[in-house]
């Protein structure tokens, strides 16, 4: 009851403030610059209040904050900055508690030393459901051990119901059907509370990413993922491959703390991120139908060798064959130069997207462009700004639940594109795979030899960017010393 009251008492004023501000500013005589300043102040206040509330309550509220923080192309930057701090920032459990859970749940009460030669006390990450520790098995294999927080299940389920009730109560004030979004996340959350289900989905996706559409093995998967260790998975403990690298959250924090920036390297990482995520999610969605359902910066890694990896498969989604085929048709039609927007709208409607009574049919095709093709103009004078009166989202009464998770992946990729200012289209990148799925048209993927060569030059470019970044940082103080020496010499002369 106390958590519910704290949640409602802190979030309702935010929604009400935005509703009042929108009405007031529409009838005011403020100039555009003055309105922008007022909106900025409201965003600063609202984001601070929301972030503070979610951080104090933790649990599912942190999950909700993670969802918002991935949408850099839609939400005010104040909310992105504040809520991104929620990722992987929960207080860790004491090492003794973690080891006790591992002993009880995995080793039948035996001491942890019976299975592990090393077990690091400081966690790699600590999130709302579990925390992960680096360890070494007796065999010498380095692993990651995911341990569920004790007694988290009832607290998490209570949080879920609070957020769902909140979204339902204020659905008329929100620009998107977040009631449906959070309901879908809540359903997937049940799998997240059973690591056996997570391991099963993680291994299945790992198998899929290793293969080409024709079934042959890839030289290298577009996305690296861990595999579970056989015989070391229970409901509350999951032992899996250790991936050596840093999450996007950690990279952002380190750059912010150091104040250092390497634009060339950032651009290379951005391009690699976008290509790898697009290709990897295309495989998951269109080939297997089973995909990662919780893609946020804390679950995406840049490995030490430059590869991109996905971690934390607690939330996954299995699409129906019908939905897979509809998504494939959508990608093919969106790629065409002379688009049949009426046909696109029909497919979106067949998927189960419902319009508001006053909405026009163009809203359906505009919604498809909004989700999957950020390079194109929308039909019907719609705009991609979700909070604009001309956003197609405002004409949508409800989304089918299967589309909710696919939309999260597509929006994440679009958000990364916006952050790095890189033009990209998910639908166009998925179109070759979509044609293969629908019509058995060969995807004409790069040969293994070509991918090896591209991988070699990619690593050279990363090394070049790192060296140039180091030299620029080294030269700055040297140049300053030379400049100071010249000034002193001139003064003495």
PDB file of C-alpha atoms in Angstrom, residues 41-219:
ATOM      1  CA  UNK A  41      11.532  24.132 -17.043  1.00  0.00           C
ATOM      2  CA  UNK A  42       8.592  21.722 -16.974  1.00  0.00           C
ATOM      3  CA  UNK A  43      10.723  18.938 -18.481  1.00  0.00           C
ATOM      4  CA  UNK A  44      13.470  19.553 -15.911  1.00  0.00           C
ATOM      5  CA  UNK A  45      10.994  19.413 -13.038  1.00  0.00           C
ATOM      6  CA  UNK A  46       9.029  16.423 -14.362  1.00  0.00           C
ATOM      7  CA  UNK A  47      12.083  14.339 -15.276  1.00  0.00           C
ATOM      8  CA  UNK A  48      13.747  14.929 -11.896  1.00  0.00           C
ATOM      9  CA  UNK A  49      10.564  13.997 -10.019  1.00  0.00           C
ATOM     10  CA  UNK A  50       9.920  10.895 -12.116  1.00  0.00           C
ATOM     11  CA  UNK A  51      13.534   9.685 -11.954  1.00  0.00           C
ATOM     12  CA  UNK A  52      13.688  10.194  -8.187  1.00  0.00           C
ATOM     13  CA  UNK A  53      10.432   8.289  -7.680  1.00  0.00           C
ATOM     14  CA  UNK A  54      11.492   5.351  -9.869  1.00  0.00           C
ATOM     15  CA  UNK A  55      14.925   5.151  -8.286  1.00  0.00           C
ATOM     16  CA  UNK A  56      13.428   5.070  -4.776  1.00  0.00           C
ATOM     17  CA  UNK A  57      10.796   2.456  -5.623  1.00  0.00           C
ATOM     18  CA  UNK A  58      13.040   0.349  -7.878  1.00  0.00           C
ATOM     19  CA  UNK A  59      11.488  -2.917  -9.159  1.00  0.00           C
ATOM     20  CA  UNK A  60       9.241  -2.628 -12.207  1.00  0.00           C
ATOM     21  CA  UNK A  61       9.377   1.163 -12.033  1.00  0.00           C
ATOM     22  CA  UNK A  62      13.019   0.972 -13.089  1.00  0.00           C
ATOM     23  CA  UNK A  63      11.972  -1.216 -16.024  1.00  0.00           C
ATOM     24  CA  UNK A  64       9.465   1.457 -17.034  1.00  0.00           C
ATOM     25  CA  UNK A  65      12.147   4.132 -16.825  1.00  0.00           C
ATOM     26  CA  UNK A  66      14.441   2.044 -19.007  1.00  0.00           C
ATOM     27  CA  UNK A  67      11.737   1.870 -21.652  1.00  0.00           C
ATOM     28  CA  UNK A  68      11.373   5.655 -21.742  1.00  0.00           C
ATOM     29  CA  UNK A  69      15.138   6.288 -21.741  1.00  0.00           C
ATOM     30  CA  UNK A  70      15.629   4.361 -25.018  1.00  0.00           C
ATOM     31  CA  UNK A  71      13.357   6.727 -26.950  1.00  0.00           C
ATOM     32  CA  UNK A  72      15.792   9.577 -27.571  1.00  0.00           C
ATOM     33  CA  UNK A  73      13.994  10.529 -30.773  1.00  0.00           C
ATOM     34  CA  UNK A  74      10.632  11.060 -29.067  1.00  0.00           C
ATOM     35  CA  UNK A  75      11.049  12.117 -25.441  1.00  0.00           C
ATOM     36  CA  UNK A  76      12.598  15.367 -24.204  1.00  0.00           C
ATOM     37  CA  UNK A  77      16.334  15.133 -23.607  1.00  0.00           C
ATOM     38  CA  UNK A  78      15.795  15.981 -19.920  1.00  0.00           C
ATOM     39  CA  UNK A  79      13.889  12.707 -19.439  1.00  0.00           C
ATOM     40  CA  UNK A  80      16.436  10.691 -21.437  1.00  0.00           C
ATOM     41  CA  UNK A  81      19.340  12.010 -19.360  1.00  0.00           C
ATOM     42  CA  UNK A  82      17.620  11.518 -16.018  1.00  0.00           C
ATOM     43  CA  UNK A  83      16.078   8.101 -16.651  1.00  0.00           C
ATOM     44  CA  UNK A  84      19.163   6.646 -18.348  1.00  0.00           C
ATOM     45  CA  UNK A  85      20.795   6.804 -14.904  1.00  0.00           C
ATOM     46  CA  UNK A  86      18.341   4.148 -13.705  1.00  0.00           C
ATOM     47  CA  UNK A  87      19.993   1.508 -15.883  1.00  0.00           C
ATOM     48  CA  UNK A  88      22.213  -0.899 -13.917  1.00  0.00           C
ATOM     49  CA  UNK A  89      22.306   1.458 -10.938  1.00  0.00           C
ATOM     50  CA  UNK A  90      20.480  -0.438  -8.205  1.00  0.00           C
ATOM     51  CA  UNK A  91      22.298  -1.078  -4.925  1.00  0.00           C
ATOM     52  CA  UNK A  92      23.967  -4.523  -5.100  1.00  0.00           C
ATOM     53  CA  UNK A  93      23.162  -7.348  -2.731  1.00  0.00           C
ATOM     54  CA  UNK A  94      25.941  -8.303  -0.279  1.00  0.00           C
ATOM     55  CA  UNK A  95      28.225 -11.015  -1.677  1.00  0.00           C
ATOM     56  CA  UNK A  96      27.333 -13.308   1.236  1.00  0.00           C
ATOM     57  CA  UNK A  97      23.647 -13.194   0.303  1.00  0.00           C
ATOM     58  CA  UNK A  98      24.407 -13.928  -3.355  1.00  0.00           C
ATOM     59  CA  UNK A  99      26.617 -16.889  -2.513  1.00  0.00           C
ATOM     60  CA  UNK A 100      23.976 -18.259  -0.147  1.00  0.00           C
ATOM     61  CA  UNK A 101      21.389 -18.156  -2.952  1.00  0.00           C
ATOM     62  CA  UNK A 102      23.799 -19.928  -5.341  1.00  0.00           C
ATOM     63  CA  UNK A 103      24.581 -22.580  -2.731  1.00  0.00           C
ATOM     64  CA  UNK A 104      20.908 -23.244  -1.972  1.00  0.00           C
ATOM     65  CA  UNK A 105      19.419 -22.995  -5.472  1.00  0.00           C
ATOM     66  CA  UNK A 106      22.223 -24.463  -7.611  1.00  0.00           C
ATOM     67  CA  UNK A 107      24.493 -26.601  -5.428  1.00  0.00           C
ATOM     68  CA  UNK A 108      21.960 -28.279  -3.099  1.00  0.00           C
ATOM     69  CA  UNK A 109      23.475 -26.596  -0.055  1.00  0.00           C
ATOM     70  CA  UNK A 110      27.092 -27.382  -0.916  1.00  0.00           C
ATOM     71  CA  UNK A 111      29.632 -24.549  -0.464  1.00  0.00           C
ATOM     72  CA  UNK A 112      30.238 -22.356  -3.483  1.00  0.00           C
ATOM     73  CA  UNK A 113      33.853 -23.570  -3.677  1.00  0.00           C
ATOM     74  CA  UNK A 114      32.577 -27.003  -4.723  1.00  0.00           C
ATOM     75  CA  UNK A 115      31.763 -25.689  -8.215  1.00  0.00           C
ATOM     76  CA  UNK A 116      33.738 -22.442  -8.579  1.00  0.00           C
ATOM     77  CA  UNK A 117      37.459 -21.811  -8.237  1.00  0.00           C
ATOM     78  CA  UNK A 118      36.811 -18.051  -8.212  1.00  0.00           C
ATOM     79  CA  UNK A 119      33.706 -15.963  -7.550  1.00  0.00           C
ATOM     80  CA  UNK A 120      34.062 -12.169  -7.604  1.00  0.00           C
ATOM     81  CA  UNK A 121      32.297 -10.341  -4.770  1.00  0.00           C
ATOM     82  CA  UNK A 122      31.710  -7.118  -6.729  1.00  0.00           C
ATOM     83  CA  UNK A 123      28.901  -7.635  -9.284  1.00  0.00           C
ATOM     84  CA  UNK A 124      29.221  -6.831 -12.974  1.00  0.00           C
ATOM     85  CA  UNK A 125      25.766  -5.273 -12.792  1.00  0.00           C
ATOM     86  CA  UNK A 126      22.863  -5.012 -10.388  1.00  0.00           C
ATOM     87  CA  UNK A 127      19.365  -4.594 -11.803  1.00  0.00           C
ATOM     88  CA  UNK A 128      15.785  -4.714 -10.600  1.00  0.00           C
ATOM     89  CA  UNK A 129      15.354  -8.498 -10.827  1.00  0.00           C
ATOM     90  CA  UNK A 130      18.866  -9.883 -10.444  1.00  0.00           C
ATOM     91  CA  UNK A 131      22.565  -9.153 -10.344  1.00  0.00           C
ATOM     92  CA  UNK A 132      25.433 -10.771 -12.247  1.00  0.00           C
ATOM     93  CA  UNK A 133      28.857 -11.862 -10.983  1.00  0.00           C
ATOM     94  CA  UNK A 134      31.971 -12.951 -12.857  1.00  0.00           C
ATOM     95  CA  UNK A 135      33.234 -16.373 -11.787  1.00  0.00           C
ATOM     96  CA  UNK A 136      35.478 -19.240 -12.861  1.00  0.00           C
ATOM     97  CA  UNK A 137      34.352 -22.860 -12.886  1.00  0.00           C
ATOM     98  CA  UNK A 138      36.564 -25.681 -11.630  1.00  0.00           C
ATOM     99  CA  UNK A 139      37.168 -26.527 -15.307  1.00  0.00           C
ATOM    100  CA  UNK A 140      38.766 -23.107 -15.817  1.00  0.00           C
ATOM    101  CA  UNK A 141      35.896 -21.712 -17.916  1.00  0.00           C
ATOM    102  CA  UNK A 142      35.126 -18.055 -17.129  1.00  0.00           C
ATOM    103  CA  UNK A 143      31.385 -17.526 -16.691  1.00  0.00           C
ATOM    104  CA  UNK A 144      28.780 -14.991 -15.675  1.00  0.00           C
ATOM    105  CA  UNK A 145      26.456 -16.023 -12.825  1.00  0.00           C
ATOM    106  CA  UNK A 146      23.032 -14.381 -12.713  1.00  0.00           C
ATOM    107  CA  UNK A 147      21.351 -14.519  -9.304  1.00  0.00           C
ATOM    108  CA  UNK A 148      17.768 -13.472  -8.598  1.00  0.00           C
ATOM    109  CA  UNK A 149      17.158 -11.071  -5.717  1.00  0.00           C
ATOM    110  CA  UNK A 150      15.496 -12.890  -2.789  1.00  0.00           C
ATOM    111  CA  UNK A 151      11.770 -12.183  -2.301  1.00  0.00           C
ATOM    112  CA  UNK A 152      11.602  -9.988  -5.438  1.00  0.00           C
ATOM    113  CA  UNK A 153       8.620 -11.772  -7.048  1.00  0.00           C
ATOM    114  CA  UNK A 154       5.723 -10.334  -4.963  1.00  0.00           C
ATOM    115  CA  UNK A 155       7.174  -6.808  -4.985  1.00  0.00           C
ATOM    116  CA  UNK A 156       7.635  -6.888  -8.760  1.00  0.00           C
ATOM    117  CA  UNK A 157       4.111  -8.148  -9.431  1.00  0.00           C
ATOM    118  CA  UNK A 158       2.662  -5.402  -7.233  1.00  0.00           C
ATOM    119  CA  UNK A 159       4.659  -2.769  -9.140  1.00  0.00           C
ATOM    120  CA  UNK A 160       3.349  -4.122 -12.437  1.00  0.00           C
ATOM    121  CA  UNK A 161      -0.261  -3.707 -11.370  1.00  0.00           C
ATOM    122  CA  UNK A 162       0.387  -0.132 -10.196  1.00  0.00           C
ATOM    123  CA  UNK A 163       1.891   0.933 -13.539  1.00  0.00           C
ATOM    124  CA  UNK A 164      -0.870  -0.765 -15.542  1.00  0.00           C
ATOM    125  CA  UNK A 165      -3.585   0.964 -13.476  1.00  0.00           C
ATOM    126  CA  UNK A 166      -1.770   4.291 -13.906  1.00  0.00           C
ATOM    127  CA  UNK A 167      -1.534   3.917 -17.696  1.00  0.00           C
ATOM    128  CA  UNK A 168      -5.210   2.888 -17.901  1.00  0.00           C
ATOM    129  CA  UNK A 169      -6.382   5.809 -15.759  1.00  0.00           C
ATOM    130  CA  UNK A 170      -4.509   8.379 -17.870  1.00  0.00           C
ATOM    131  CA  UNK A 171      -4.727   6.776 -21.315  1.00  0.00           C
ATOM    132  CA  UNK A 172      -6.636   9.787 -22.680  1.00  0.00           C
ATOM    133  CA  UNK A 173      -3.776  12.126 -21.722  1.00  0.00           C
ATOM    134  CA  UNK A 174      -0.966   9.922 -23.065  1.00  0.00           C
ATOM    135  CA  UNK A 175      -0.020  10.102 -26.767  1.00  0.00           C
ATOM    136  CA  UNK A 176       0.310   6.319 -27.120  1.00  0.00           C
ATOM    137  CA  UNK A 177      -1.517   3.321 -25.673  1.00  0.00           C
ATOM    138  CA  UNK A 178       0.989   2.746 -22.871  1.00  0.00           C
ATOM    139  CA  UNK A 179      -1.605   0.609 -21.072  1.00  0.00           C
ATOM    140  CA  UNK A 180      -1.100  -2.008 -23.793  1.00  0.00           C
ATOM    141  CA  UNK A 181       2.677  -1.518 -23.762  1.00  0.00           C
ATOM    142  CA  UNK A 182       2.983  -2.118 -20.029  1.00  0.00           C
ATOM    143  CA  UNK A 183       0.482  -4.995 -20.085  1.00  0.00           C
ATOM    144  CA  UNK A 184       2.649  -6.752 -22.653  1.00  0.00           C
ATOM    145  CA  UNK A 185       5.804  -6.095 -20.619  1.00  0.00           C
ATOM    146  CA  UNK A 186       4.046  -7.444 -17.518  1.00  0.00           C
ATOM    147  CA  UNK A 187       3.195 -10.699 -19.289  1.00  0.00           C
ATOM    148  CA  UNK A 188       6.795 -11.120 -20.403  1.00  0.00           C
ATOM    149  CA  UNK A 189       7.942 -10.328 -16.858  1.00  0.00           C
ATOM    150  CA  UNK A 190       6.667 -13.708 -15.686  1.00  0.00           C
ATOM    151  CA  UNK A 191       9.292 -15.420 -17.853  1.00  0.00           C
ATOM    152  CA  UNK A 192      11.911 -13.086 -16.377  1.00  0.00           C
ATOM    153  CA  UNK A 193      11.145 -14.560 -12.951  1.00  0.00           C
ATOM    154  CA  UNK A 194      12.167 -18.042 -14.141  1.00  0.00           C
ATOM    155  CA  UNK A 195      15.768 -18.320 -15.349  1.00  0.00           C
ATOM    156  CA  UNK A 196      15.055 -21.721 -16.906  1.00  0.00           C
ATOM    157  CA  UNK A 197      12.811 -20.037 -19.449  1.00  0.00           C
ATOM    158  CA  UNK A 198      15.441 -17.350 -20.030  1.00  0.00           C
ATOM    159  CA  UNK A 199      18.174 -19.941 -20.684  1.00  0.00           C
ATOM    160  CA  UNK A 200      15.953 -21.826 -23.124  1.00  0.00           C
ATOM    161  CA  UNK A 201      15.151 -18.678 -25.134  1.00  0.00           C
ATOM    162  CA  UNK A 202      18.760 -17.409 -24.977  1.00  0.00           C
ATOM    163  CA  UNK A 203      20.181 -20.669 -26.348  1.00  0.00           C
ATOM    164  CA  UNK A 204      17.555 -20.846 -29.094  1.00  0.00           C
ATOM    165  CA  UNK A 205      18.375 -17.287 -30.252  1.00  0.00           C
ATOM    166  CA  UNK A 206      22.093 -18.067 -30.081  1.00  0.00           C
ATOM    167  CA  UNK A 207      21.552 -21.053 -32.409  1.00  0.00           C
ATOM    168  CA  UNK A 208      19.554 -18.898 -34.843  1.00  0.00           C
ATOM    169  CA  UNK A 209      22.130 -16.101 -35.046  1.00  0.00           C
ATOM    170  CA  UNK A 210      24.908 -18.596 -35.858  1.00  0.00           C
ATOM    171  CA  UNK A 211      23.241 -19.605 -39.147  1.00  0.00           C
ATOM    172  CA  UNK A 212      22.461 -18.028 -42.518  1.00  0.00           C
ATOM    173  CA  UNK A 213      18.925 -18.266 -43.988  1.00  0.00           C
ATOM    174  CA  UNK A 214      20.009 -21.341 -46.006  1.00  0.00           C
ATOM    175  CA  UNK A 215      21.053 -23.132 -42.807  1.00  0.00           C
ATOM    176  CA  UNK A 216      24.827 -22.918 -43.294  1.00  0.00           C
ATOM    177  CA  UNK A 217      26.980 -21.584 -40.459  1.00  0.00           C
ATOM    178  CA  UNK A 218      27.965 -17.923 -40.455  1.00  0.00           C
ATOM    179  CA  UNK A 219      31.579 -16.786 -40.288  1.00  0.00           C
TER     180      UNK A 219
END
